[in-house]
Amino acid sequence: MREQSSAIDPSGIAVPAPDPASPASPSAPAPAPAPRTSADPGLSDRGGLLLAALGVLAFSLTFPGTAWALEGFGPWSVTTSRIVLAALLAGGALLAYRVPPPPRATWPGLAVVAAGTVVGFPLLTTLALETSSTSHAAVVVGLLPLTTAAYAALRTGHRPSRTFWAAALAGAAVVLAFALHDSGGGASRGDLYLLGALLICAAAYGEGGRLAREMPGWQVIGWALVACLPFAAVGAVCALRAEPVTLGAHAVAGLLWVAAGSQFLGLVVWYRGLARTGVARASQLQLAQPLLTLVWSVLLLGEKLSPAAPVAATGVLVCIAVTQRSRA
């Protein structure tokens, strides 16, 4: 028996070499090698995870930026003003690139994105930061990867592996234990706001990641922001009149960051990362977000770091490594 050799085509799949005794015509053209596209698992994983990581870095500065903004603005003023500023950026980009309106089939998903990432999460977390410290809010929101993965599994029918779920639950347990230890074992009104923010943001991330497979990620958040602009503009006028305003360097810088960095640019790269890597896997990178926010809270806000932070950091980073290596 003659042993057939094999070769590796550019897509990374082993294919048998042609047999000289094959009856195929020698003049028949050889099949063209499959092009290596962004759908290739290796490229998609690396590029998608990098984009998602950039989004997490931007999000990690959201709470410190919000805390700065609250030094000069009220919570409703911060929420509505950041939407207006981000929507103006998004609308300008959509006009510059002459992007046509999205098809009607995408409107329900865009409505969920708008309700979660544009309005619900910013408002609820801003209200929570009136009574909770930045570091405490950061570790509670660390539960977001688990809620996002759960929503994605229910919404899309995707079923991550048992190892994935075990690591995700372990990471959530570490974050929850850290939060309870930090607050003395009790839950506050701020924690209820944060819980609501987790649930609504998980749905928005899931829908945004799905829509980012059909249109560029920046257009997903762009249209969601533009849809909210008329309501946010009216709300901003009312809030700025009703709440005291004290302009300062911290307040202005914080408001500009949460509008441009967190509300628009961060979500652009984040949704693109979700689309390329998958909602369940990319969302686990957010387990590192509370740790990054803790660092920013010390450096930018002067908050004292809890002694339990190094332990929580180690546990969370281990969980991230396990979830990223697991396969569905």
mmCIF file of C-alpha atoms in Angstrom:
data_model
loop_
_atom_site.group_PDB
_atom_site.id
_atom_site.type_symbol
_atom_site.label_atom_id
_atom_site.label_comp_id
_atom_site.label_asym_id
_atom_site.label_seq_id
_atom_site.Cartn_x
_atom_site.Cartn_y
_atom_site.Cartn_z
ATOM 1 C CA MET A 1 0.000 0.000 0.000
ATOM 2 C CA ARG A 2 1.376 3.383 -0.987
ATOM 3 C CA GLU A 3 1.437 5.966 1.789
ATOM 4 C CA GLN A 4 -0.183 9.264 0.775
ATOM 5 C CA SER A 5 1.574 12.442 1.851
ATOM 6 C CA SER A 6 -0.308 15.467 3.056
ATOM 7 C CA ALA A 7 0.207 19.212 3.058
ATOM 8 C CA ILE A 8 -1.037 22.127 5.066
ATOM 9 C CA ASP A 9 -3.063 24.709 3.150
ATOM 10 C CA PRO A 10 -3.062 28.394 4.223
ATOM 11 C CA SER A 11 -6.174 27.880 6.322
ATOM 12 C CA GLY A 12 -4.295 25.479 8.564
ATOM 13 C CA ILE A 13 -6.195 22.314 7.439
ATOM 14 C CA ALA A 14 -4.301 19.188 6.452
ATOM 15 C CA VAL A 15 -5.252 18.053 2.917
ATOM 16 C CA PRO A 16 -4.034 14.978 1.043
ATOM 17 C CA ALA A 17 -1.529 15.486 -1.763
ATOM 18 C CA PRO A 18 -2.728 14.482 -5.250
ATOM 19 C CA ASP A 19 -2.094 10.849 -6.178
ATOM 20 C CA PRO A 20 -0.160 10.476 -9.442
ATOM 21 C CA ALA A 21 -2.358 7.485 -10.295
ATOM 22 C CA SER A 22 -5.514 9.500 -9.910
ATOM 23 C CA PRO A 23 -7.745 9.476 -13.023
ATOM 24 C CA ALA A 24 -8.213 13.221 -12.755
ATOM 25 C CA SER A 25 -7.180 15.160 -15.838
ATOM 26 C CA PRO A 26 -3.662 16.642 -15.507
ATOM 27 C CA SER A 27 -4.916 19.800 -17.126
ATOM 28 C CA ALA A 28 -7.582 20.383 -14.467
ATOM 29 C CA PRO A 29 -6.703 23.469 -12.395
ATOM 30 C CA ALA A 30 -5.788 22.921 -8.778
ATOM 31 C CA PRO A 31 -8.279 24.274 -6.265
ATOM 32 C CA ALA A 32 -7.427 27.761 -5.055
ATOM 33 C CA PRO A 33 -6.196 27.877 -1.456
ATOM 34 C CA ALA A 34 -8.695 29.217 1.027
ATOM 35 C CA PRO A 35 -7.901 32.838 1.932
ATOM 36 C CA ARG A 36 -7.019 33.607 5.512
ATOM 37 C CA THR A 37 -9.676 35.973 6.722
ATOM 38 C CA SER A 38 -10.669 37.520 9.996
ATOM 39 C CA ALA A 39 -12.941 34.541 10.494
ATOM 40 C CA ASP A 40 -9.870 32.405 11.102
ATOM 41 C CA PRO A 41 -10.081 31.336 14.769
ATOM 42 C CA GLY A 42 -6.528 32.377 15.566
ATOM 43 C CA LEU A 43 -6.805 35.832 14.046
ATOM 44 C CA SER A 44 -10.297 36.348 15.414
ATOM 45 C CA ASP A 45 -9.287 35.385 18.954
ATOM 46 C CA ARG A 46 -6.193 37.554 19.079
ATOM 47 C CA GLY A 47 -7.659 40.619 17.410
ATOM 48 C CA GLY A 48 -11.005 40.335 19.153
ATOM 49 C CA LEU A 49 -9.473 39.895 22.592
ATOM 50 C CA LEU A 50 -7.186 42.881 22.021
ATOM 51 C CA LEU A 51 -10.143 45.090 21.075
ATOM 52 C CA ALA A 52 -12.150 43.842 24.040
ATOM 53 C CA ALA A 53 -9.179 44.502 26.337
ATOM 54 C CA LEU A 54 -8.955 48.100 25.085
ATOM 55 C CA GLY A 55 -12.646 48.486 25.848
ATOM 56 C CA VAL A 56 -12.118 47.161 29.381
ATOM 57 C CA LEU A 57 -9.266 49.623 29.892
ATOM 58 C CA ALA A 58 -11.547 52.482 28.861
ATOM 59 C CA PHE A 59 -14.368 51.216 31.093
ATOM 60 C CA SER A 60 -12.033 50.900 34.084
ATOM 61 C CA LEU A 61 -11.750 54.694 34.117
ATOM 62 C CA THR A 62 -15.518 55.220 34.034
ATOM 63 C CA PHE A 63 -16.113 55.218 37.799
ATOM 64 C CA PRO A 64 -13.169 57.520 38.611
ATOM 65 C CA GLY A 65 -14.301 59.807 35.794
ATOM 66 C CA THR A 66 -17.851 59.783 37.126
ATOM 67 C CA ALA A 67 -16.600 60.546 40.637
ATOM 68 C CA TRP A 68 -14.708 63.535 39.262
ATOM 69 C CA ALA A 69 -17.769 64.712 37.330
ATOM 70 C CA LEU A 70 -19.925 64.483 40.475
ATOM 71 C CA GLU A 71 -17.627 67.041 42.111
ATOM 72 C CA GLY A 72 -19.239 69.723 39.940
ATOM 73 C CA PHE A 73 -22.468 68.242 38.568
ATOM 74 C CA GLY A 74 -25.489 66.400 39.923
ATOM 75 C CA PRO A 75 -26.133 62.738 38.990
ATOM 76 C CA TRP A 76 -28.870 63.518 36.472
ATOM 77 C CA SER A 77 -26.760 66.253 34.901
ATOM 78 C CA VAL A 78 -23.806 63.886 34.538
ATOM 79 C CA THR A 79 -25.928 61.141 32.956
ATOM 80 C CA THR A 80 -27.810 63.303 30.465
ATOM 81 C CA SER A 81 -24.845 65.496 29.550
ATOM 82 C CA ARG A 82 -22.574 62.531 28.829
ATOM 83 C CA ILE A 83 -25.234 61.092 26.510
ATOM 84 C CA VAL A 84 -25.593 64.391 24.652
ATOM 85 C CA LEU A 85 -21.832 64.814 24.175
ATOM 86 C CA ALA A 86 -21.317 61.189 23.114
ATOM 87 C CA ALA A 87 -24.312 61.333 20.753
ATOM 88 C CA LEU A 88 -22.898 64.438 19.066
ATOM 89 C CA LEU A 89 -19.607 62.600 18.495
ATOM 90 C CA ALA A 90 -21.408 59.551 17.154
ATOM 91 C CA GLY A 91 -23.728 61.581 14.941
ATOM 92 C CA GLY A 92 -20.783 63.501 13.495
ATOM 93 C CA ALA A 93 -19.000 60.246 12.656
ATOM 94 C CA LEU A 94 -22.107 58.747 11.048
ATOM 95 C CA LEU A 95 -22.579 61.880 8.925
ATOM 96 C CA ALA A 96 -18.916 62.042 7.941
ATOM 97 C CA TYR A 97 -18.989 58.457 6.678
ATOM 98 C CA ARG A 98 -22.485 58.874 5.170
ATOM 99 C CA VAL A 99 -23.764 55.793 6.942
ATOM 100 C CA PRO A 100 -27.359 54.964 5.944
ATOM 101 C CA PRO A 101 -29.933 54.326 8.686
ATOM 102 C CA PRO A 102 -29.906 50.760 10.017
ATOM 103 C CA PRO A 103 -32.542 48.301 8.737
ATOM 104 C CA ARG A 104 -35.725 47.979 10.746
ATOM 105 C CA ALA A 105 -34.839 44.439 11.801
ATOM 106 C CA THR A 106 -32.036 45.867 13.962
ATOM 107 C CA TRP A 107 -34.166 48.448 15.771
ATOM 108 C CA PRO A 108 -35.298 46.197 18.663
ATOM 109 C CA GLY A 109 -31.689 45.225 19.392
ATOM 110 C CA LEU A 110 -30.558 48.852 19.167
ATOM 111 C CA ALA A 111 -33.310 49.789 21.613
ATOM 112 C CA VAL A 112 -31.915 47.290 24.131
ATOM 113 C CA VAL A 113 -28.402 48.693 23.619
ATOM 114 C CA ALA A 114 -29.702 52.226 24.127
ATOM 115 C CA ALA A 115 -31.661 51.290 27.248
ATOM 116 C CA GLY A 116 -28.692 49.464 28.772
ATOM 117 C CA THR A 117 -25.370 51.019 27.837
ATOM 118 C CA VAL A 118 -26.555 54.525 26.942
ATOM 119 C CA VAL A 119 -29.123 55.247 29.667
ATOM 120 C CA GLY A 120 -29.575 52.514 32.286
ATOM 121 C CA PHE A 121 -26.022 51.613 33.261
ATOM 122 C CA PRO A 122 -24.675 55.203 33.368
ATOM 123 C CA LEU A 123 -27.671 56.448 35.386
ATOM 124 C CA LEU A 124 -27.770 53.616 37.924
ATOM 125 C CA THR A 125 -24.016 53.580 38.516
ATOM 126 C CA THR A 126 -23.936 57.361 38.881
ATOM 127 C CA LEU A 127 -26.697 57.184 41.489
ATOM 128 C CA ALA A 128 -24.811 54.379 43.246
ATOM 129 C CA LEU A 129 -21.613 56.443 43.438
ATOM 130 C CA GLU A 130 -23.443 59.047 45.513
ATOM 131 C CA THR A 131 -23.485 56.587 48.423
ATOM 132 C CA SER A 132 -20.778 54.023 47.496
ATOM 133 C CA SER A 133 -17.056 54.447 47.064
ATOM 134 C CA THR A 134 -15.529 53.977 43.639
ATOM 135 C CA SER A 135 -13.612 50.887 44.752
ATOM 136 C CA HIS A 136 -16.710 49.241 46.229
ATOM 137 C CA ALA A 137 -18.796 49.916 43.117
ATOM 138 C CA ALA A 138 -16.001 48.563 40.944
ATOM 139 C CA VAL A 139 -15.875 45.152 42.590
ATOM 140 C CA VAL A 140 -19.673 44.779 42.587
ATOM 141 C CA VAL A 141 -19.788 45.514 38.856
ATOM 142 C CA GLY A 142 -17.176 42.781 38.503
ATOM 143 C CA LEU A 143 -20.145 40.413 38.358
ATOM 144 C CA LEU A 144 -20.991 41.805 34.897
ATOM 145 C CA PRO A 145 -19.030 39.141 32.931
ATOM 146 C CA LEU A 146 -21.103 36.351 34.468
ATOM 147 C CA THR A 147 -24.436 38.078 33.837
ATOM 148 C CA THR A 148 -23.351 38.883 30.265
ATOM 149 C CA ALA A 149 -22.313 35.302 29.550
ATOM 150 C CA ALA A 150 -25.566 33.977 31.017
ATOM 151 C CA TYR A 151 -27.643 36.345 28.886
ATOM 152 C CA ALA A 152 -25.666 35.440 25.763
ATOM 153 C CA ALA A 153 -26.199 31.724 26.390
ATOM 154 C CA LEU A 154 -29.961 32.200 26.799
ATOM 155 C CA ARG A 155 -30.288 34.616 23.894
ATOM 156 C CA THR A 156 -28.163 32.863 21.267
ATOM 157 C CA GLY A 157 -28.372 29.229 22.325
ATOM 158 C CA HIS A 158 -24.568 29.098 22.642
ATOM 159 C CA ARG A 159 -23.434 26.724 25.379
ATOM 160 C CA PRO A 160 -19.965 27.345 26.826
ATOM 161 C CA SER A 161 -18.115 24.414 28.351
ATOM 162 C CA ARG A 162 -18.465 23.337 31.977
ATOM 163 C CA THR A 163 -14.923 24.506 32.625
ATOM 164 C CA PHE A 164 -15.884 27.941 31.352
ATOM 165 C CA TRP A 165 -18.902 28.153 33.663
ATOM 166 C CA ALA A 166 -16.963 26.832 36.644
ATOM 167 C CA ALA A 167 -14.247 29.468 36.184
ATOM 168 C CA ALA A 168 -16.817 32.223 35.581
ATOM 169 C CA LEU A 169 -18.736 31.296 38.735
ATOM 170 C CA ALA A 170 -15.501 31.141 40.706
ATOM 171 C CA GLY A 171 -14.545 34.595 39.484
ATOM 172 C CA ALA A 172 -17.968 35.934 40.389
ATOM 173 C CA ALA A 173 -17.676 34.368 43.860
ATOM 174 C CA VAL A 174 -14.312 36.049 44.392
ATOM 175 C CA VAL A 175 -15.731 39.417 43.381
ATOM 176 C CA LEU A 176 -18.831 38.959 45.547
ATOM 177 C CA ALA A 177 -16.789 37.926 48.588
ATOM 178 C CA PHE A 178 -14.540 40.934 48.102
ATOM 179 C CA ALA A 179 -17.549 43.260 47.871
ATOM 180 C CA LEU A 180 -19.187 41.855 51.009
ATOM 181 C CA HIS A 181 -15.918 42.024 52.928
ATOM 182 C CA ASP A 182 -15.388 45.593 51.797
ATOM 183 C CA SER A 183 -18.884 46.686 52.891
ATOM 184 C CA GLY A 184 -18.869 44.845 56.219
ATOM 185 C CA GLY A 185 -21.167 42.037 55.088
ATOM 186 C CA GLY A 186 -24.227 44.127 54.274
ATOM 187 C CA ALA A 187 -25.912 45.506 51.159
ATOM 188 C CA SER A 188 -26.687 49.202 50.691
ATOM 189 C CA ARG A 189 -29.014 51.167 48.440
ATOM 190 C CA GLY A 190 -26.037 51.714 46.178
ATOM 191 C CA ASP A 191 -25.666 47.937 45.815
ATOM 192 C CA LEU A 192 -29.276 47.708 44.604
ATOM 193 C CA TYR A 193 -28.556 50.346 41.970
ATOM 194 C CA LEU A 194 -25.476 48.403 40.924
ATOM 195 C CA LEU A 195 -27.435 45.144 40.713
ATOM 196 C CA GLY A 196 -29.952 46.769 38.384
ATOM 197 C CA ALA A 197 -27.089 48.161 36.315
ATOM 198 C CA LEU A 198 -25.592 44.673 35.995
ATOM 199 C CA LEU A 199 -28.791 43.134 34.673
ATOM 200 C CA ILE A 200 -29.631 45.816 32.138
ATOM 201 C CA CYS A 201 -26.053 46.161 30.925
ATOM 202 C CA ALA A 202 -25.693 42.392 30.413
ATOM 203 C CA ALA A 203 -28.657 42.444 28.032
ATOM 204 C CA ALA A 204 -27.241 45.465 26.208
ATOM 205 C CA TYR A 205 -23.821 43.832 25.815
ATOM 206 C CA GLY A 206 -25.408 40.649 24.521
ATOM 207 C CA GLU A 207 -27.551 42.456 21.938
ATOM 208 C CA GLY A 208 -24.708 44.782 20.980
ATOM 209 C CA GLY A 209 -22.335 41.869 20.404
ATOM 210 C CA ARG A 210 -24.953 40.175 18.216
ATOM 211 C CA LEU A 211 -25.594 43.326 16.167
ATOM 212 C CA ALA A 212 -21.859 43.915 15.753
ATOM 213 C CA ARG A 213 -21.797 40.789 13.588
ATOM 214 C CA GLU A 214 -24.168 42.503 11.162
ATOM 215 C CA MET A 215 -22.756 46.041 11.199
ATOM 216 C CA PRO A 216 -19.544 47.708 12.434
ATOM 217 C CA GLY A 217 -19.412 47.976 16.210
ATOM 218 C CA TRP A 218 -19.065 51.757 16.179
ATOM 219 C CA GLN A 219 -22.317 52.006 14.221
ATOM 220 C CA VAL A 220 -24.130 49.900 16.824
ATOM 221 C CA ILE A 221 -23.352 52.274 19.666
ATOM 222 C CA GLY A 222 -23.497 55.251 17.301
ATOM 223 C CA TRP A 223 -27.112 54.696 16.300
ATOM 224 C CA ALA A 224 -28.095 53.840 19.866
ATOM 225 C CA LEU A 225 -26.643 57.162 21.033
ATOM 226 C CA VAL A 226 -28.243 59.169 18.233
ATOM 227 C CA ALA A 227 -31.632 57.630 19.020
ATOM 228 C CA CYS A 228 -31.333 58.900 22.598
ATOM 229 C CA LEU A 229 -30.121 62.401 21.695
ATOM 230 C CA PRO A 230 -33.510 64.220 21.604
ATOM 231 C CA PHE A 231 -34.564 62.852 24.990
ATOM 232 C CA ALA A 232 -31.131 63.369 26.542
ATOM 233 C CA ALA A 233 -30.971 66.968 25.317
ATOM 234 C CA VAL A 234 -34.269 67.813 27.008
ATOM 235 C CA GLY A 235 -33.183 65.957 30.139
ATOM 236 C CA ALA A 236 -29.841 67.751 30.226
ATOM 237 C CA VAL A 237 -31.479 71.185 30.052
ATOM 238 C CA CYS A 238 -33.859 70.310 32.889
ATOM 239 C CA ALA A 239 -31.158 68.654 35.028
ATOM 240 C CA LEU A 240 -28.646 71.477 34.639
ATOM 241 C CA ARG A 241 -31.300 73.961 35.748
ATOM 242 C CA ALA A 242 -32.439 71.882 38.721
ATOM 243 C CA GLU A 243 -29.069 70.705 40.056
ATOM 244 C CA PRO A 244 -26.180 72.906 41.199
ATOM 245 C CA VAL A 245 -23.225 73.195 38.850
ATOM 246 C CA THR A 246 -19.674 74.024 39.930
ATOM 247 C CA LEU A 247 -17.225 74.007 37.062
ATOM 248 C CA GLY A 248 -13.756 72.757 37.901
ATOM 249 C CA ALA A 249 -10.899 70.895 36.236
ATOM 250 C CA HIS A 250 -11.894 67.538 37.729
ATOM 251 C CA ALA A 251 -15.594 67.960 36.944
ATOM 252 C CA VAL A 252 -15.029 68.938 33.315
ATOM 253 C CA ALA A 253 -12.337 66.323 32.693
ATOM 254 C CA GLY A 254 -14.459 63.589 34.276
ATOM 255 C CA LEU A 255 -17.525 64.509 32.223
ATOM 256 C CA LEU A 256 -15.550 64.645 28.981
ATOM 257 C CA TRP A 257 -13.966 61.258 29.652
ATOM 258 C CA VAL A 258 -17.188 59.405 30.492
ATOM 259 C CA ALA A 259 -18.774 60.921 27.372
ATOM 260 C CA ALA A 260 -16.012 60.432 24.805
ATOM 261 C CA GLY A 261 -13.924 57.626 26.296
ATOM 262 C CA SER A 262 -16.429 55.414 28.092
ATOM 263 C CA GLN A 263 -19.693 56.149 26.314
ATOM 264 C CA PHE A 264 -18.432 56.152 22.721
ATOM 265 C CA LEU A 265 -14.840 55.115 21.964
ATOM 266 C CA GLY A 266 -14.708 52.390 24.607
ATOM 267 C CA LEU A 267 -17.964 50.851 23.412
ATOM 268 C CA VAL A 268 -16.824 50.996 19.776
ATOM 269 C CA VAL A 269 -13.829 48.725 20.376
ATOM 270 C CA TRP A 270 -15.721 46.652 22.960
ATOM 271 C CA TYR A 271 -18.599 45.691 20.637
ATOM 272 C CA ARG A 272 -16.140 44.916 17.860
ATOM 273 C CA GLY A 273 -14.266 42.634 20.230
ATOM 274 C CA LEU A 274 -17.506 40.901 21.261
ATOM 275 C CA ALA A 275 -18.369 40.244 17.622
ATOM 276 C CA ARG A 276 -14.976 38.738 16.746
ATOM 277 C CA THR A 277 -14.377 36.658 19.875
ATOM 278 C CA GLY A 278 -17.851 35.861 21.166
ATOM 279 C CA VAL A 279 -19.841 37.502 23.919
ATOM 280 C CA ALA A 280 -19.282 34.790 26.523
ATOM 281 C CA ARG A 281 -15.480 34.606 26.195
ATOM 282 C CA ALA A 282 -14.723 38.301 25.664
ATOM 283 C CA SER A 283 -16.967 39.321 28.542
ATOM 284 C CA GLN A 284 -14.716 37.446 30.973
ATOM 285 C CA LEU A 285 -11.987 40.020 30.366
ATOM 286 C CA GLN A 286 -14.142 42.362 32.414
ATOM 287 C CA LEU A 287 -13.169 40.383 35.485
ATOM 288 C CA ALA A 288 -10.001 42.498 35.347
ATOM 289 C CA GLN A 289 -11.964 45.756 35.209
ATOM 290 C CA PRO A 290 -12.582 46.102 38.963
ATOM 291 C CA LEU A 291 -8.894 45.559 39.653
ATOM 292 C CA LEU A 292 -7.924 48.257 37.191
ATOM 293 C CA THR A 293 -10.533 50.588 38.657
ATOM 294 C CA LEU A 294 -9.115 49.978 42.128
ATOM 295 C CA VAL A 295 -5.734 51.125 40.872
ATOM 296 C CA TRP A 296 -7.245 54.250 39.305
ATOM 297 C CA SER A 297 -9.221 54.987 42.471
ATOM 298 C CA VAL A 298 -5.984 55.029 44.459
ATOM 299 C CA LEU A 299 -3.998 57.029 41.906
ATOM 300 C CA LEU A 300 -6.695 59.511 40.856
ATOM 301 C CA LEU A 301 -9.033 59.710 43.847
ATOM 302 C CA GLY A 302 -6.709 58.943 46.738
ATOM 303 C CA GLU A 303 -8.912 56.133 48.078
ATOM 304 C CA LYS A 304 -7.334 53.562 50.393
ATOM 305 C CA LEU A 305 -7.031 50.083 48.923
ATOM 306 C CA SER A 306 -8.574 47.249 50.905
ATOM 307 C CA PRO A 307 -6.066 44.686 52.272
ATOM 308 C CA ALA A 308 -8.103 41.964 50.551
ATOM 309 C CA ALA A 309 -7.424 43.446 47.101
ATOM 310 C CA PRO A 310 -4.249 41.412 46.332
ATOM 311 C CA VAL A 311 -6.054 38.177 47.193
ATOM 312 C CA ALA A 312 -9.007 39.103 45.020
ATOM 313 C CA ALA A 313 -6.657 40.152 42.213
ATOM 314 C CA THR A 314 -4.914 36.784 42.197
ATOM 315 C CA GLY A 315 -8.163 34.826 42.196
ATOM 316 C CA VAL A 316 -9.722 36.903 39.436
ATOM 317 C CA LEU A 317 -6.685 36.720 37.174
ATOM 318 C CA VAL A 318 -6.611 32.924 37.526
ATOM 319 C CA CYS A 319 -10.283 32.769 36.537
ATOM 320 C CA ILE A 320 -9.617 34.960 33.490
ATOM 321 C CA ALA A 321 -6.850 32.628 32.347
ATOM 322 C CA VAL A 322 -9.093 29.568 32.688
ATOM 323 C CA THR A 323 -12.069 31.091 30.855
ATOM 324 C CA GLN A 324 -9.906 32.256 27.959
ATOM 325 C CA ARG A 325 -8.406 28.785 27.522
ATOM 326 C CA SER A 326 -11.705 26.935 27.708
ATOM 327 C CA ARG A 327 -13.629 25.972 24.605
ATOM 328 C CA ALA A 328 -17.334 25.638 23.981
#
